Every structure is written in structure tokens, then in C-alpha cells.
Amino acid sequence: MSETLFTKIINREIPADIIYEDDLSLAFNDINPQAPVHFLVIPKKTIATVNDIAEADRELVGHLYLVAAKLAKSMGFSEDGFRTVMNCNEHGGQTVFHIHLHVLAGKPMGWPPYSEKLKV
Ligand code: 5GP
């Protein structure tokens, strides 16, 4: 698997505001936040898209959610609530091909994400 932008963050080749790390995952603030709190939880293993998640990755992907919930609790927004999103490919709006769980919090989120205005 080729190196991605997020591999470079994992390897400290480019800087990021890292808020959590363990053997399997890393969490860091998004460079272009879309909410008062917006960070990404990523696996250290490179998996390009949700389509590439294998049976063997079940625990790893579950781990990303456990980290999100742990950070939500420690950062104090678990009870107010938050949004988790993992975008996939073009229609999902994915731009970095190393799966990442967006965690957005700090204000009520809008729904649905699809807008007729975007229809082509
Ligand atoms: P996607 O569009 O693939 O779901 O999300 C990619 C996210 O990565 C975007 O929210 C974008 O702002 C964030 N991002 C892109 N490049 C960097 C970077 O160099 N550092 C950080 N911290 N976030 C980045």
C-alpha cells in the first residue's frame, strides 16, 4: 500500500495536532474543522476506503469507534452528542484514501447531508 498523507502524520513526517495515540490508532484535529470540535480517528494500518475493510479488520474498525467514544467522554461532549462520519470514494466526499472516522461535536449537527442543490 502506498504512503498516504495520513501515513506521514503517523510517522511524524508532517505535523498534526495529535490528541490520542495507541498501538492501533491515532487521533488528531482536522486541519479544516467543520464544527467547534472536529478530529479524525485513523488506524495505523493503511486501509484505503470502507470498501477495502477486510474480515480481519473487524476489531480494528470497532476500535476506532471505541477511541471516538473514549475521547468524547474525556473531552466532555459525550452526553450532548456528536457526529461520526466515514466518507467513502467520490460520492461520499472522500479526499484522503486512508480510512478515517470524522468526529464532529460542539453544536447541533444538520441532517440530512445530501442537498438537492448538489444534484448533477
Ligand atoms: P475526507 O474528505 O477524506 O472524508 O476527509 C479528509 C479530511 O482530512 C478533511 O476533513 C481534511 O480537512 C483533513 N485533512 C486533509 N489534509 C490534512 C492535514 O494535512 N492535516 C490534518 N490535520 N487534516 C487534514
Short mmCIF file of N, CA and C and ligand atoms in Angstrom, two decimals:
data_model
loop_
_atom_site.label_atom_id
_atom_site.label_comp_id
_atom_site.label_asym_id
_atom_site.label_seq_id
_atom_site.Cartn_x
_atom_site.Cartn_y
_atom_site.Cartn_z
N MET A 1 0.85 -1.20 0.00
CA MET A 1 0.00 0.00 0.00
C MET A 1 0.88 1.24 0.00
N SER A 2 0.62 2.17 -0.91
CA SER A 2 1.46 3.36 -0.99
C SER A 2 1.21 4.28 0.20
N GLU A 3 2.19 5.15 0.42
CA GLU A 3 2.10 6.04 1.57
C GLU A 3 1.06 7.14 1.33
N THR A 4 0.28 7.41 2.34
CA THR A 4 -0.73 8.47 2.24
C THR A 4 -0.31 9.64 3.12
N LEU A 5 -1.04 10.73 2.96
CA LEU A 5 -0.86 11.89 3.83
C LEU A 5 -0.94 11.48 5.30
N PHE A 6 -1.87 10.59 5.59
CA PHE A 6 -2.06 10.21 6.99
C PHE A 6 -0.95 9.29 7.49
N THR A 7 -0.35 8.52 6.58
CA THR A 7 0.84 7.74 6.98
C THR A 7 1.94 8.69 7.42
N LYS A 8 2.05 9.80 6.70
CA LYS A 8 3.09 10.79 7.03
C LYS A 8 2.81 11.41 8.40
N ILE A 9 1.54 11.59 8.74
CA ILE A 9 1.21 12.12 10.08
C ILE A 9 1.55 11.06 11.13
N ILE A 10 1.22 9.81 10.85
CA ILE A 10 1.54 8.71 11.79
C ILE A 10 3.05 8.67 12.03
N ASN A 11 3.83 8.82 10.96
CA ASN A 11 5.30 8.73 11.05
C ASN A 11 5.97 10.04 11.43
N ARG A 12 5.14 11.04 11.75
CA ARG A 12 5.65 12.37 12.16
C ARG A 12 6.50 13.00 11.05
N GLU A 13 6.19 12.68 9.82
CA GLU A 13 6.89 13.32 8.69
C GLU A 13 6.27 14.67 8.37
N ILE A 14 4.97 14.82 8.70
CA ILE A 14 4.34 16.14 8.64
C ILE A 14 3.63 16.37 9.97
N PRO A 15 3.53 17.62 10.41
CA PRO A 15 2.97 17.89 11.73
C PRO A 15 1.45 17.77 11.76
N ALA A 16 0.94 17.45 12.92
CA ALA A 16 -0.51 17.44 13.15
C ALA A 16 -0.73 17.65 14.65
N ASP A 17 -1.91 18.12 14.97
CA ASP A 17 -2.27 18.35 16.37
C ASP A 17 -2.84 17.03 16.92
N ILE A 18 -1.94 16.15 17.34
CA ILE A 18 -2.32 14.80 17.77
C ILE A 18 -2.91 14.85 19.18
N ILE A 19 -4.09 14.25 19.34
CA ILE A 19 -4.76 14.28 20.64
C ILE A 19 -4.82 12.90 21.31
N TYR A 20 -4.51 11.85 20.56
CA TYR A 20 -4.56 10.50 21.14
C TYR A 20 -3.72 9.56 20.27
N GLU A 21 -3.08 8.60 20.92
CA GLU A 21 -2.36 7.57 20.16
C GLU A 21 -2.32 6.29 20.96
N ASP A 22 -2.50 5.17 20.29
CA ASP A 22 -2.22 3.86 20.90
C ASP A 22 -1.60 2.97 19.83
N ASP A 23 -1.45 1.69 20.12
CA ASP A 23 -0.76 0.80 19.18
C ASP A 23 -1.46 0.71 17.83
N LEU A 24 -2.78 0.86 17.84
CA LEU A 24 -3.56 0.61 16.64
C LEU A 24 -4.03 1.87 15.92
N SER A 25 -4.07 2.98 16.64
CA SER A 25 -4.76 4.15 16.08
C SER A 25 -4.13 5.47 16.51
N LEU A 26 -4.56 6.51 15.81
CA LEU A 26 -4.11 7.87 16.10
C LEU A 26 -5.32 8.79 15.91
N ALA A 27 -5.42 9.81 16.75
CA ALA A 27 -6.47 10.82 16.57
C ALA A 27 -5.81 12.19 16.56
N PHE A 28 -6.26 13.04 15.62
CA PHE A 28 -5.69 14.39 15.51
C PHE A 28 -6.75 15.34 14.99
N ASN A 29 -6.59 16.62 15.33
CA ASN A 29 -7.57 17.62 14.91
C ASN A 29 -7.51 17.82 13.40
N ASP A 30 -8.70 17.98 12.82
CA ASP A 30 -8.79 18.23 11.38
C ASP A 30 -8.23 19.61 11.07
N ILE A 31 -7.49 19.71 9.98
CA ILE A 31 -6.85 20.97 9.60
C ILE A 31 -7.88 22.01 9.15
N ASN A 32 -9.06 21.54 8.75
CA ASN A 32 -10.11 22.44 8.25
C ASN A 32 -11.42 22.10 8.96
N PRO A 33 -11.51 22.46 10.26
CA PRO A 33 -12.64 21.98 11.08
C PRO A 33 -14.00 22.46 10.59
N GLN A 34 -14.96 21.55 10.63
CA GLN A 34 -16.33 21.84 10.19
C GLN A 34 -17.28 21.95 11.38
N ALA A 35 -16.76 21.98 12.57
CA ALA A 35 -17.55 22.10 13.80
C ALA A 35 -16.59 22.58 14.88
N PRO A 36 -17.13 23.08 16.01
CA PRO A 36 -16.22 23.54 17.08
C PRO A 36 -15.20 22.48 17.49
N VAL A 37 -15.61 21.23 17.49
CA VAL A 37 -14.68 20.11 17.68
C VAL A 37 -14.73 19.26 16.42
N HIS A 38 -13.59 19.02 15.82
CA HIS A 38 -13.54 18.16 14.63
C HIS A 38 -12.18 17.49 14.59
N PHE A 39 -12.19 16.20 14.93
CA PHE A 39 -10.95 15.44 14.82
C PHE A 39 -11.19 14.15 14.06
N LEU A 40 -10.08 13.54 13.66
CA LEU A 40 -10.12 12.30 12.87
C LEU A 40 -9.49 11.19 13.68
N VAL A 41 -10.12 10.02 13.68
CA VAL A 41 -9.53 8.83 14.29
C VAL A 41 -9.17 7.89 13.15
N ILE A 42 -7.90 7.53 13.07
CA ILE A 42 -7.43 6.72 11.94
C ILE A 42 -6.72 5.46 12.46
N PRO A 43 -6.81 4.37 11.67
CA PRO A 43 -6.00 3.21 12.02
C PRO A 43 -4.56 3.44 11.58
N LYS A 44 -3.61 2.87 12.28
CA LYS A 44 -2.22 2.98 11.82
C LYS A 44 -2.02 2.12 10.57
N LYS A 45 -2.80 1.07 10.47
CA LYS A 45 -2.77 0.25 9.25
C LYS A 45 -3.44 1.04 8.13
N THR A 46 -2.82 1.05 6.95
CA THR A 46 -3.42 1.76 5.82
C THR A 46 -4.50 0.89 5.18
N ILE A 47 -5.73 1.39 5.22
CA ILE A 47 -6.87 0.79 4.52
C ILE A 47 -7.43 1.94 3.69
N ALA A 48 -7.49 1.80 2.37
CA ALA A 48 -7.78 2.96 1.52
C ALA A 48 -9.20 3.48 1.70
N THR A 49 -10.18 2.59 1.66
CA THR A 49 -11.58 3.03 1.73
C THR A 49 -12.38 2.00 2.54
N VAL A 50 -13.61 2.36 2.85
CA VAL A 50 -14.51 1.40 3.55
C VAL A 50 -14.64 0.12 2.72
N ASN A 51 -14.58 0.25 1.39
CA ASN A 51 -14.68 -0.92 0.52
C ASN A 51 -13.52 -1.91 0.72
N ASP A 52 -12.44 -1.43 1.28
CA ASP A 52 -11.24 -2.27 1.45
C ASP A 52 -11.13 -2.87 2.84
N ILE A 53 -12.12 -2.64 3.70
CA ILE A 53 -12.08 -3.23 5.04
C ILE A 53 -12.29 -4.74 4.90
N ALA A 54 -11.38 -5.53 5.47
CA ALA A 54 -11.44 -6.99 5.37
C ALA A 54 -12.00 -7.57 6.68
N GLU A 55 -12.38 -8.83 6.60
CA GLU A 55 -12.87 -9.53 7.80
C GLU A 55 -11.88 -9.37 8.95
N ALA A 56 -10.59 -9.45 8.61
CA ALA A 56 -9.55 -9.37 9.63
C ALA A 56 -9.46 -8.00 10.29
N ASP A 57 -10.14 -7.01 9.69
CA ASP A 57 -10.09 -5.64 10.22
C ASP A 57 -11.28 -5.33 11.14
N ARG A 58 -12.15 -6.33 11.40
CA ARG A 58 -13.34 -6.08 12.23
C ARG A 58 -12.99 -5.39 13.54
N GLU A 59 -12.05 -5.96 14.26
CA GLU A 59 -11.72 -5.40 15.58
C GLU A 59 -11.09 -4.03 15.44
N LEU A 60 -10.25 -3.88 14.45
CA LEU A 60 -9.56 -2.60 14.25
C LEU A 60 -10.57 -1.48 13.98
N VAL A 61 -11.55 -1.75 13.13
CA VAL A 61 -12.54 -0.72 12.82
C VAL A 61 -13.41 -0.43 14.05
N GLY A 62 -13.77 -1.47 14.78
CA GLY A 62 -14.51 -1.26 16.03
C GLY A 62 -13.70 -0.42 17.01
N HIS A 63 -12.40 -0.65 17.01
CA HIS A 63 -11.51 0.09 17.90
C HIS A 63 -11.59 1.60 17.63
N LEU A 64 -11.72 1.98 16.36
CA LEU A 64 -11.80 3.42 16.03
C LEU A 64 -13.00 4.05 16.73
N TYR A 65 -14.11 3.33 16.78
CA TYR A 65 -15.31 3.85 17.46
C TYR A 65 -15.12 3.90 18.98
N LEU A 66 -14.43 2.90 19.51
CA LEU A 66 -14.16 2.92 20.96
C LEU A 66 -13.28 4.12 21.32
N VAL A 67 -12.30 4.41 20.46
CA VAL A 67 -11.45 5.58 20.70
C VAL A 67 -12.27 6.86 20.60
N ALA A 68 -13.15 6.94 19.60
CA ALA A 68 -14.01 8.12 19.46
C ALA A 68 -14.84 8.32 20.73
N ALA A 69 -15.43 7.25 21.23
CA ALA A 69 -16.29 7.34 22.42
C ALA A 69 -15.46 7.71 23.66
N LYS A 70 -14.28 7.14 23.75
CA LYS A 70 -13.40 7.46 24.88
C LYS A 70 -13.02 8.94 24.88
N LEU A 71 -12.67 9.45 23.70
CA LEU A 71 -12.31 10.86 23.60
C LEU A 71 -13.51 11.77 23.83
N ALA A 72 -14.68 11.36 23.34
CA ALA A 72 -15.91 12.15 23.57
C ALA A 72 -16.15 12.29 25.06
N LYS A 73 -15.95 11.20 25.79
CA LYS A 73 -16.16 11.25 27.23
C LYS A 73 -15.12 12.14 27.90
N SER A 74 -13.85 11.92 27.56
CA SER A 74 -12.79 12.68 28.24
C SER A 74 -12.82 14.16 27.86
N MET A 75 -13.31 14.46 26.66
CA MET A 75 -13.37 15.87 26.22
C MET A 75 -14.69 16.53 26.62
N GLY A 76 -15.61 15.72 27.17
CA GLY A 76 -16.80 16.29 27.79
C GLY A 76 -17.99 16.53 26.87
N PHE A 77 -18.03 15.89 25.70
CA PHE A 77 -19.19 16.11 24.83
C PHE A 77 -19.99 14.83 24.55
N SER A 78 -19.70 13.77 25.29
CA SER A 78 -20.40 12.51 25.02
C SER A 78 -21.90 12.60 25.29
N GLU A 79 -22.29 13.31 26.33
CA GLU A 79 -23.71 13.39 26.68
C GLU A 79 -24.47 14.33 25.74
N ASP A 80 -23.87 15.46 25.38
CA ASP A 80 -24.52 16.35 24.41
C ASP A 80 -24.66 15.64 23.06
N GLY A 81 -23.67 14.84 22.73
CA GLY A 81 -23.71 14.07 21.49
C GLY A 81 -22.75 14.60 20.45
N PHE A 82 -22.63 13.82 19.41
CA PHE A 82 -21.65 14.16 18.37
C PHE A 82 -21.98 13.36 17.12
N ARG A 83 -21.29 13.68 16.04
CA ARG A 83 -21.48 13.00 14.76
C ARG A 83 -20.20 12.25 14.42
N THR A 84 -20.35 10.99 13.98
CA THR A 84 -19.21 10.26 13.42
C THR A 84 -19.52 9.98 11.95
N VAL A 85 -18.54 10.19 11.11
CA VAL A 85 -18.72 10.00 9.66
C VAL A 85 -17.47 9.36 9.09
N MET A 86 -17.67 8.36 8.23
CA MET A 86 -16.54 7.81 7.46
C MET A 86 -16.95 7.87 5.99
N ASN A 87 -16.37 8.82 5.27
CA ASN A 87 -16.73 9.02 3.87
C ASN A 87 -16.05 7.97 2.99
N CYS A 88 -16.74 7.58 1.92
CA CYS A 88 -16.17 6.57 1.01
C CYS A 88 -16.27 7.03 -0.44
N ASN A 89 -15.10 7.14 -1.06
CA ASN A 89 -15.00 7.43 -2.50
C ASN A 89 -15.69 8.74 -2.91
N GLU A 90 -15.87 8.92 -4.19
CA GLU A 90 -16.28 10.23 -4.71
C GLU A 90 -17.62 10.71 -4.16
N HIS A 91 -18.64 9.87 -4.23
CA HIS A 91 -19.96 10.32 -3.77
C HIS A 91 -20.02 10.51 -2.26
N GLY A 92 -19.16 9.84 -1.55
CA GLY A 92 -19.09 10.03 -0.10
C GLY A 92 -18.29 11.27 0.28
N GLY A 93 -17.57 11.82 -0.69
CA GLY A 93 -16.77 13.02 -0.42
C GLY A 93 -15.40 12.71 0.16
N GLN A 94 -14.90 11.49 -0.08
CA GLN A 94 -13.59 11.12 0.46
C GLN A 94 -12.47 11.77 -0.34
N THR A 95 -11.52 12.39 0.38
CA THR A 95 -10.39 13.03 -0.30
C THR A 95 -9.05 12.44 0.10
N VAL A 96 -9.00 11.78 1.26
CA VAL A 96 -7.75 11.13 1.69
C VAL A 96 -8.03 9.63 1.77
N PHE A 97 -7.24 8.86 1.03
CA PHE A 97 -7.54 7.44 0.87
C PHE A 97 -6.78 6.57 1.88
N HIS A 98 -7.14 6.84 3.11
CA HIS A 98 -6.68 6.11 4.30
C HIS A 98 -7.86 6.29 5.25
N ILE A 99 -8.60 5.22 5.52
CA ILE A 99 -9.88 5.42 6.23
C ILE A 99 -9.69 6.23 7.50
N HIS A 100 -10.70 7.05 7.79
CA HIS A 100 -10.65 7.93 8.96
C HIS A 100 -12.07 8.20 9.42
N LEU A 101 -12.23 8.16 10.72
CA LEU A 101 -13.53 8.45 11.32
C LEU A 101 -13.52 9.92 11.72
N HIS A 102 -14.38 10.71 11.06
CA HIS A 102 -14.54 12.11 11.48
C HIS A 102 -15.36 12.12 12.77
N VAL A 103 -14.95 12.89 13.75
CA VAL A 103 -15.75 13.12 14.96
C VAL A 103 -16.00 14.62 15.04
N LEU A 104 -17.28 14.98 14.96
CA LEU A 104 -17.68 16.39 14.98
C LEU A 104 -18.58 16.63 16.18
N ALA A 105 -18.34 17.73 16.87
CA ALA A 105 -19.09 18.00 18.10
C ALA A 105 -19.06 19.47 18.42
N GLY A 106 -19.82 19.83 19.47
CA GLY A 106 -19.78 21.20 19.97
C GLY A 106 -20.94 22.06 19.54
N LYS A 107 -21.80 21.53 18.69
CA LYS A 107 -23.02 22.24 18.30
C LYS A 107 -23.94 21.18 17.66
N PRO A 108 -25.27 21.48 17.57
CA PRO A 108 -26.15 20.51 16.91
C PRO A 108 -25.79 20.37 15.43
N MET A 109 -25.77 19.15 14.94
CA MET A 109 -25.41 18.88 13.56
C MET A 109 -26.66 18.90 12.68
N GLY A 110 -26.49 19.32 11.44
CA GLY A 110 -27.60 19.26 10.49
C GLY A 110 -27.76 17.85 9.91
N TRP A 111 -28.93 17.59 9.39
CA TRP A 111 -29.22 16.32 8.71
C TRP A 111 -30.38 16.55 7.77
N PRO A 112 -30.47 16.03 6.59
CA PRO A 112 -29.53 15.08 6.01
C PRO A 112 -28.34 15.77 5.33
N PRO A 113 -27.29 15.03 5.01
CA PRO A 113 -26.12 15.62 4.37
C PRO A 113 -26.32 15.87 2.88
N TYR A 114 -27.28 15.17 2.27
CA TYR A 114 -27.49 15.32 0.82
C TYR A 114 -28.37 16.53 0.54
N SER A 115 -27.96 17.36 -0.43
CA SER A 115 -28.75 18.52 -0.79
C SER A 115 -29.11 18.44 -2.27
N GLU A 116 -30.37 18.79 -2.59
CA GLU A 116 -30.79 18.82 -4.00
C GLU A 116 -29.91 19.77 -4.80
N LYS A 117 -29.41 20.82 -4.11
CA LYS A 117 -28.57 21.81 -4.79
C LYS A 117 -27.31 21.18 -5.36
N LEU A 118 -26.88 20.07 -4.74
CA LEU A 118 -25.65 19.41 -5.20
C LEU A 118 -25.93 18.45 -6.34
N LYS A 119 -27.22 18.22 -6.63
CA LYS A 119 -27.58 17.21 -7.64
C LYS A 119 -27.01 17.60 -9.00
N VAL A 120 -26.40 16.64 -9.68
CA VAL A 120 -25.86 16.93 -11.02
C VAL A 120 -26.53 16.07 -12.06
P1 5GP B 1 -12.39 13.14 3.73
O1 5GP B 1 -12.81 14.25 2.80
O2 5GP B 1 -11.42 12.20 3.06
O3 5GP B 1 -13.52 12.42 4.40
O4 5GP B 1 -11.64 13.85 4.94
C1 5GP B 1 -10.31 14.20 4.88
C2 5GP B 1 -10.11 15.20 5.99
O5 5GP B 1 -8.73 15.34 6.21
C3 5GP B 1 -10.66 16.59 5.69
O6 5GP B 1 -11.62 16.95 6.67
C4 5GP B 1 -9.43 17.49 5.68
O7 5GP B 1 -9.68 18.76 6.22
C5 5GP B 1 -8.45 16.68 6.52
N1 5GP B 1 -7.07 16.91 6.19
C6 5GP B 1 -6.55 16.95 4.93
N2 5GP B 1 -5.22 17.18 4.99
C7 5GP B 1 -4.91 17.29 6.32
C8 5GP B 1 -3.67 17.54 7.01
O8 5GP B 1 -2.61 17.68 6.43
N3 5GP B 1 -3.76 17.58 8.36
C9 5GP B 1 -4.93 17.42 9.03
N4 5GP B 1 -4.87 17.50 10.36
N5 5GP B 1 -6.09 17.18 8.42
C10 5GP B 1 -6.09 17.12 7.07
#
